[in-house]
PDB file of C-alpha atoms in Angstrom:
ATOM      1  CA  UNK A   1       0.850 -10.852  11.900  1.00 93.00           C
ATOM      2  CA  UNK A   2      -1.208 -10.363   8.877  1.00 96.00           C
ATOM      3  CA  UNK A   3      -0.148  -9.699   5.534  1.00 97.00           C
ATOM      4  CA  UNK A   4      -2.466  -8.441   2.285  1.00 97.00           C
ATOM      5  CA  UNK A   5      -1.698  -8.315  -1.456  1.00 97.00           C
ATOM      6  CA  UNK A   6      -3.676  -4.995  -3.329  1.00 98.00           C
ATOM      7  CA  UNK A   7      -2.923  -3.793  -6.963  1.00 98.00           C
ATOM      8  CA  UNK A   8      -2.156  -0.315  -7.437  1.00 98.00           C
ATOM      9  CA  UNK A   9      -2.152   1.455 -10.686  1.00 97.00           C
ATOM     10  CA  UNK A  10      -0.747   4.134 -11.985  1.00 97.00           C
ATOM     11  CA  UNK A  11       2.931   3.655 -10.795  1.00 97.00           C
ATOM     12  CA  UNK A  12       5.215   4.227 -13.801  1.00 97.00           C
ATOM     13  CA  UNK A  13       8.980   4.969 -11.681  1.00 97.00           C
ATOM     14  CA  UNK A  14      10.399   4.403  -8.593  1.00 97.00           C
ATOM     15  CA  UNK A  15       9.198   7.678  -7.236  1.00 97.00           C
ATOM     16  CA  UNK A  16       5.629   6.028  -7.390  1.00 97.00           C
ATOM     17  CA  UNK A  17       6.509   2.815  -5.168  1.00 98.00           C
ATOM     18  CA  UNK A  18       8.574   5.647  -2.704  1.00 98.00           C
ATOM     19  CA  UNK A  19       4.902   7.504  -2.359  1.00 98.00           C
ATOM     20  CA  UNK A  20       3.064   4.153  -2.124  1.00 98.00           C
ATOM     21  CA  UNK A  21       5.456   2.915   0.218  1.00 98.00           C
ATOM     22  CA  UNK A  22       5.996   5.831   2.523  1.00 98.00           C
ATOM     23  CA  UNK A  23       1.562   6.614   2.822  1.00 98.00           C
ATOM     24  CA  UNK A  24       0.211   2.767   3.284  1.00 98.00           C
ATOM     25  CA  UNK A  25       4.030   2.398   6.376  1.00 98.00           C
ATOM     26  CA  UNK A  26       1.514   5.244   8.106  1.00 98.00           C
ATOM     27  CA  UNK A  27      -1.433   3.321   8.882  1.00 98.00           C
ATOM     28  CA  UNK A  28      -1.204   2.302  12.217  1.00 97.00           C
ATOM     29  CA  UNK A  29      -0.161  -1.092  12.744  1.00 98.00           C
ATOM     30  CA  UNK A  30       1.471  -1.452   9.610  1.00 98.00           C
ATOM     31  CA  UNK A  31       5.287  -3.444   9.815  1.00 98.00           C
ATOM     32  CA  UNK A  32       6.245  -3.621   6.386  1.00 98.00           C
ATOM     33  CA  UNK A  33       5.369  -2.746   2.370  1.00 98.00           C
ATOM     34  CA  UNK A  34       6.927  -4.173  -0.357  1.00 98.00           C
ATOM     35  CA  UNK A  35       5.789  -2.899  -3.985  1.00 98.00           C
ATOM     36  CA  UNK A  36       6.208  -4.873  -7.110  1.00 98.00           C
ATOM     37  CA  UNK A  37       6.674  -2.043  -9.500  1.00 97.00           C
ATOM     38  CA  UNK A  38       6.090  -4.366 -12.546  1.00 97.00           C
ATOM     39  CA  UNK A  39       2.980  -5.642 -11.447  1.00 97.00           C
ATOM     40  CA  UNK A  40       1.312  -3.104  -9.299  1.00 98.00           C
ATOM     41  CA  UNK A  41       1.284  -5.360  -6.575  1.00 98.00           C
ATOM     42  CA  UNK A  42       1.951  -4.216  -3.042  1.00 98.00           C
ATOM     43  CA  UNK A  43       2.306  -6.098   0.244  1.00 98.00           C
ATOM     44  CA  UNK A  44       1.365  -5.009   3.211  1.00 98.00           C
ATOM     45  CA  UNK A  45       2.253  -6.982   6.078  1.00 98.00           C
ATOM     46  CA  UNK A  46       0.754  -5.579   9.793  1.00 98.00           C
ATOM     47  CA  UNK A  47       0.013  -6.347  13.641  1.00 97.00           C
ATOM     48  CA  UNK A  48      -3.574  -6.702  13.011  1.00 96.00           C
ATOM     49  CA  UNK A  49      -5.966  -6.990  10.120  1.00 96.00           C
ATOM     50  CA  UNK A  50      -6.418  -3.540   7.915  1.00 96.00           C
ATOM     51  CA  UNK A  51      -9.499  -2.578   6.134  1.00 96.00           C
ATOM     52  CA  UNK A  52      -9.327  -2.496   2.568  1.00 96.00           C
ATOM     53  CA  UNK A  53     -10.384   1.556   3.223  1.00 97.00           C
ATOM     54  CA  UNK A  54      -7.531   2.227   5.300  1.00 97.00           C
ATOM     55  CA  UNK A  55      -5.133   1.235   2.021  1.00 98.00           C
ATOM     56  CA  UNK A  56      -7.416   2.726  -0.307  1.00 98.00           C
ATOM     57  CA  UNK A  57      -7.272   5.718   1.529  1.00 98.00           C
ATOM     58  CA  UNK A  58      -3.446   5.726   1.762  1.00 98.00           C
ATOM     59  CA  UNK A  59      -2.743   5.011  -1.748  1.00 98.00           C
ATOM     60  CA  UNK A  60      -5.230   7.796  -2.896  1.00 98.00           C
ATOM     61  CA  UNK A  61      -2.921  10.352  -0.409  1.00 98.00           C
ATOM     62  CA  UNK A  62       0.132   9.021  -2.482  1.00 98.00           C
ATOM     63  CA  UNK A  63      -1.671  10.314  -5.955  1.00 98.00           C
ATOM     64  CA  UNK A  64      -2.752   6.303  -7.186  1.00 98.00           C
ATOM     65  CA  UNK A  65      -5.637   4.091  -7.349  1.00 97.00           C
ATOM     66  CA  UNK A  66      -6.148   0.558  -6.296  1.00 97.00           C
ATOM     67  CA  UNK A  67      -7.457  -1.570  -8.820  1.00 94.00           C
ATOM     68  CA  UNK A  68     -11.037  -3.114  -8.318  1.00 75.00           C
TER      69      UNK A  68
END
């Protein structure tokens, strides 16, 4: 198992960590997301290691950026 931290911005409601959630559970591999809606701060936890690009990419389907 691996597991990653990123920052997202732009989530203001719980409809944001919904989008989040249900576009970065799609990447293959992927077991479980947990977004902090206070902080931004999502966990990914997978089967194998992801590439930064396959979040990015996933969080920029769901309408937000990730911070860096």
């Amino acid at each position: 198992m691996s597991q990653s931290t990123y920052t997202v911005t732009g989530m203001t409601c719980g409809h944001c960590v919904s989008s989040v959630t249900e576009e970065v559970s799609q990447i293959d591999g992927v077991q479980d997301v947990q977004v902090d809606l206070a902080t931004g701060k999502v966990t990914v936890t997978s089967d194998r290691n992801l590439t930064e690009d396959e979040v990015r990419a996933a969080v920029t389907e769901a309408g937000y950026q990730l911070a860096g």
